[in-house]
Amino acid sequence: MNPRTTRLLLVLSAFVAGLLLCFSVVLLVTDRGGAPIIAASSQVGGPFRLTDQNGKAITDADLKGHPFLVFFGFTHCPDVCPTSLFEISEIFDKLGSDADKVNALFITVDPERDTPAALKDYLSSFNPRVIGVGGDADALASVAKAYRVYYKKVPLKDGDYTMDHTAIVYLMDKNGRFVAPFSLKRRPEEAAADLRRYF
Ligand code: NI
C-alpha cells in the first residue's frame, strides 16, 4: 500500500468511527438523555376534573386542541392575582379574533370562599376568555400538587385570612403538556406573539 492509500484509509476509518460515535451518542441521548426531559415536562400538569364559574364540570380533555395558560390564585388576593388577570386580559385583547384559540385557567386555592358564583362575579371584571376553576378542597389540592403549586392559608389579625400561593403562569401546549413558565412581564403584543407559536 502506498502512503497515500494508507492515509486515505486512515481518514476514512476515522470518519466511520466518527459516524459510529455520533450514532451511539444519538442513541444515548434518545434512550437515556432524552427521557428525563420528557419526564420533567410530564411531571407538571395532567388530568383533572373540576368545576368552572358556571358550575359546569371542566376537565383536561375540554382543553385539548389549543394551548392554555394555567395559574393559581384566589379572588381575595390583594395584588398578584388581579395584576396577572389584567395582564392576561390584555394579551387576549391583542390576540383579537384568535383569542378563541387559547384558554386561560384561573384555579382557586381558596375553595372556602371561591364558590363558582364568587369566581364568576370576580372574573366579570376581566376578559371573558378567562375560565374560573374551583372544586372541593381535595380536588384542588391534587391539581395544585400536579402543577407543583404551593399554597397555604395564613390567618390575619382580624380573624380573616389570606392565602400564600405560587404565582407562576404555566404555558401548556395543545396536547396539555407543560411547555414553560409563561412571562407576563413583557408587552402584551410580545406575549400574544409567543402564544401564537403554539396554536
Ligand atoms: Ni394571588
Short mmCIF file of C-alpha atoms and ligand atoms in Angstrom, two decimals:
data_model
loop_
_atom_site.label_atom_id
_atom_site.label_comp_id
_atom_site.label_asym_id
_atom_site.label_seq_id
_atom_site.Cartn_x
_atom_site.Cartn_y
_atom_site.Cartn_z
CA MET A 1 0.00 0.00 0.00
CA ASN A 2 1.41 3.36 -0.90
CA PRO A 3 1.45 6.09 1.76
CA ARG A 4 -1.31 7.95 0.02
CA THR A 5 -3.72 4.99 0.16
CA THR A 6 -2.80 4.35 3.80
CA ARG A 7 -3.57 7.94 4.62
CA LEU A 8 -6.87 7.79 2.77
CA LEU A 9 -7.81 4.62 4.66
CA LEU A 10 -6.92 6.27 7.95
CA VAL A 11 -9.06 9.28 7.13
CA LEU A 12 -11.92 7.02 6.05
CA SER A 13 -11.75 4.85 9.14
CA ALA A 14 -11.63 7.95 11.33
CA PHE A 15 -14.72 9.19 9.52
CA VAL A 16 -16.54 5.89 10.01
CA ALA A 17 -15.50 5.79 13.65
CA GLY A 18 -16.80 9.33 13.99
CA LEU A 19 -20.10 8.36 12.43
CA LEU A 20 -20.43 5.38 14.77
CA LEU A 21 -19.65 7.59 17.73
CA CYS A 22 -22.26 10.14 16.64
CA PHE A 23 -24.76 7.37 16.17
CA SER A 24 -24.17 5.92 19.62
CA VAL A 25 -24.37 9.39 21.16
CA VAL A 26 -27.73 9.91 19.45
CA LEU A 27 -28.89 6.55 20.80
CA LEU A 28 -27.75 7.51 24.29
CA VAL A 29 -29.50 10.87 24.08
CA THR A 30 -32.78 9.41 22.88
CA ASP A 31 -32.58 6.41 25.17
CA ARG A 32 -31.44 7.98 28.37
CA GLY A 33 -30.60 11.67 27.99
CA GLY A 34 -33.96 12.40 26.39
CA ALA A 35 -36.02 10.59 28.96
CA PRO A 36 -35.53 12.95 31.93
CA ILE A 37 -36.52 15.98 29.81
CA ILE A 38 -39.76 14.30 28.79
CA ALA A 39 -40.32 13.16 32.36
CA ALA A 40 -39.66 16.67 33.67
CA SER A 41 -42.36 18.23 31.46
CA SER A 42 -44.83 15.45 32.09
CA GLN A 43 -44.36 15.98 35.82
CA VAL A 44 -46.21 19.31 35.57
CA GLY A 45 -49.95 19.23 34.97
CA GLY A 46 -52.03 16.25 33.95
CA PRO A 47 -55.62 15.11 34.09
CA PHE A 48 -58.12 16.91 36.32
CA ARG A 49 -61.84 17.18 36.84
CA LEU A 50 -63.01 20.43 38.41
CA THR A 51 -65.86 22.95 38.20
CA ASP A 52 -65.96 26.20 36.23
CA GLN A 53 -67.51 29.51 37.29
CA ASN A 54 -70.85 28.45 35.78
CA GLY A 55 -70.94 25.34 37.94
CA LYS A 56 -70.17 23.09 34.96
CA ALA A 57 -67.60 20.29 35.02
CA ILE A 58 -64.31 21.14 33.33
CA THR A 59 -61.63 18.55 32.59
CA ASP A 60 -58.23 18.50 30.87
CA ALA A 61 -59.96 16.83 27.89
CA ASP A 62 -62.04 20.00 27.31
CA LEU A 63 -58.81 21.93 26.70
CA LYS A 64 -57.23 19.60 24.14
CA GLY A 65 -56.55 21.14 20.75
CA HIS A 66 -55.49 24.57 21.98
CA PRO A 67 -52.64 25.83 24.11
CA PHE A 68 -53.66 27.11 27.52
CA LEU A 69 -52.36 29.11 30.42
CA VAL A 70 -52.87 27.96 33.99
CA PHE A 71 -52.35 29.88 37.14
CA PHE A 72 -53.47 29.54 40.71
CA GLY A 73 -54.81 32.25 42.95
CA PHE A 74 -57.87 33.43 44.86
CA THR A 75 -60.42 36.21 44.49
CA HIS A 76 -59.43 37.96 47.75
CA CYS A 77 -55.82 38.28 46.55
CA PRO A 78 -54.71 41.89 47.07
CA ASP A 79 -52.34 42.34 44.13
CA VAL A 80 -50.64 39.46 42.28
CA CYS A 81 -53.80 37.73 41.05
CA PRO A 82 -55.68 40.81 39.82
CA THR A 83 -52.49 42.05 38.13
CA SER A 84 -51.97 38.72 36.35
CA LEU A 85 -55.64 38.60 35.34
CA PHE A 86 -55.37 42.12 33.98
CA GLU A 87 -52.21 41.25 32.00
CA ILE A 88 -53.76 38.06 30.60
CA SER A 89 -56.85 40.06 29.60
CA GLU A 90 -54.61 42.47 27.68
CA ILE A 91 -52.99 39.54 25.86
CA PHE A 92 -56.44 38.24 24.86
CA ASP A 93 -57.27 41.73 23.56
CA LYS A 94 -54.11 41.69 21.42
CA LEU A 95 -54.97 38.24 20.05
CA GLY A 96 -58.20 39.69 18.68
CA SER A 97 -60.17 37.10 16.72
CA ASP A 98 -57.54 34.48 17.60
CA ALA A 99 -58.38 34.76 21.29
CA ASP A 100 -60.59 31.67 21.00
CA LYS A 101 -57.50 29.61 20.09
CA VAL A 102 -56.18 29.90 23.65
CA ASN A 103 -57.65 29.20 27.06
CA ALA A 104 -56.62 30.60 30.41
CA LEU A 105 -57.50 28.91 33.67
CA PHE A 106 -57.60 30.73 36.96
CA ILE A 107 -57.67 27.91 39.50
CA THR A 108 -58.59 28.92 43.03
CA VAL A 109 -56.58 27.86 46.05
CA ASP A 110 -59.35 29.16 48.32
CA PRO A 111 -62.31 26.79 47.89
CA GLU A 112 -63.91 28.05 51.13
CA ARG A 113 -64.65 31.47 49.69
CA ASP A 114 -64.28 30.93 45.93
CA THR A 115 -67.52 29.26 45.02
CA PRO A 116 -68.45 29.21 41.31
CA ALA A 117 -70.66 32.28 41.93
CA ALA A 118 -67.82 34.17 43.66
CA LEU A 119 -65.43 33.30 40.81
CA LYS A 120 -67.98 34.37 38.22
CA ASP A 121 -68.59 37.68 39.92
CA TYR A 122 -64.87 38.37 40.35
CA LEU A 123 -63.93 37.44 36.77
CA SER A 124 -66.60 39.69 35.29
CA SER A 125 -64.02 42.50 35.60
CA PHE A 126 -61.62 40.70 33.24
CA ASN A 127 -61.57 39.24 29.72
CA PRO A 128 -64.41 36.68 29.44
CA ARG A 129 -61.94 34.13 28.00
CA VAL A 130 -60.50 33.58 31.48
CA ILE A 131 -62.10 30.49 32.98
CA GLY A 132 -62.54 30.46 36.74
CA VAL A 133 -61.93 26.99 38.14
CA GLY A 134 -62.92 25.69 41.54
CA GLY A 135 -63.79 22.44 43.19
CA ASP A 136 -63.68 20.73 46.54
CA ALA A 137 -60.60 21.11 48.71
CA ASP A 138 -59.24 17.65 47.86
CA ALA A 139 -59.62 18.05 44.11
CA LEU A 140 -57.92 21.44 44.26
CA ALA A 141 -55.12 20.09 46.43
CA SER A 142 -54.45 17.37 43.91
CA VAL A 143 -54.39 19.71 40.89
CA ALA A 144 -52.10 22.11 42.78
CA LYS A 145 -49.82 19.20 43.55
CA ALA A 146 -49.83 18.17 39.88
CA TYR A 147 -48.67 21.68 38.94
CA ARG A 148 -46.14 21.79 41.78
CA VAL A 149 -48.01 24.72 43.26
CA TYR A 150 -47.55 25.67 46.89
CA TYR A 151 -50.38 27.37 48.79
CA LYS A 152 -51.13 27.96 52.42
CA LYS A 153 -53.85 29.61 54.46
CA VAL A 154 -52.45 32.49 56.53
CA PRO A 155 -54.59 33.86 59.38
CA LEU A 156 -54.83 37.66 59.71
CA LYS A 157 -55.21 39.60 62.98
CA ASP A 158 -58.86 40.45 62.43
CA GLY A 159 -59.87 36.79 62.23
CA ASP A 160 -59.85 36.93 58.46
CA TYR A 161 -57.29 35.02 56.40
CA THR A 162 -55.26 35.33 53.23
CA MET A 163 -53.58 32.71 51.04
CA ASP A 164 -49.90 32.42 50.21
CA HIS A 165 -49.51 30.85 46.81
CA THR A 166 -47.17 30.19 43.89
CA ALA A 167 -47.67 32.87 41.25
CA ILE A 168 -46.22 31.07 38.21
CA VAL A 169 -48.26 31.13 34.99
CA TYR A 170 -47.87 27.79 33.22
CA LEU A 171 -47.96 27.51 29.43
CA MET A 172 -49.37 24.16 28.33
CA ASP A 173 -49.39 23.06 24.68
CA LYS A 174 -52.42 21.87 22.71
CA ASN A 175 -51.86 18.33 23.97
CA GLY A 176 -51.92 19.50 27.56
CA ARG A 177 -48.18 19.13 28.02
CA PHE A 178 -46.22 21.66 30.03
CA VAL A 179 -44.06 23.91 27.83
CA ALA A 180 -42.57 26.51 30.17
CA PRO A 181 -43.49 29.19 32.67
CA PHE A 182 -45.19 32.00 30.74
CA SER A 183 -43.90 35.50 31.37
CA LEU A 184 -46.43 38.30 31.71
CA LYS A 185 -43.66 40.82 32.33
CA ARG A 186 -43.42 41.98 28.71
CA ARG A 187 -45.55 43.89 26.28
CA PRO A 188 -48.90 42.12 25.66
CA GLU A 189 -48.14 42.10 21.89
CA GLU A 190 -45.00 40.05 22.57
CA ALA A 191 -46.77 37.64 24.88
CA ALA A 192 -49.56 37.25 22.28
CA ALA A 193 -46.98 36.51 19.54
CA ASP A 194 -45.38 33.92 21.81
CA LEU A 195 -48.75 32.19 22.32
CA ARG A 196 -49.45 32.09 18.56
CA ARG A 197 -46.44 29.79 18.15
CA TYR A 198 -48.39 27.07 19.98
CA PHE A 199 -51.70 27.31 18.06
NI NI B 1 -52.74 35.95 44.39
#
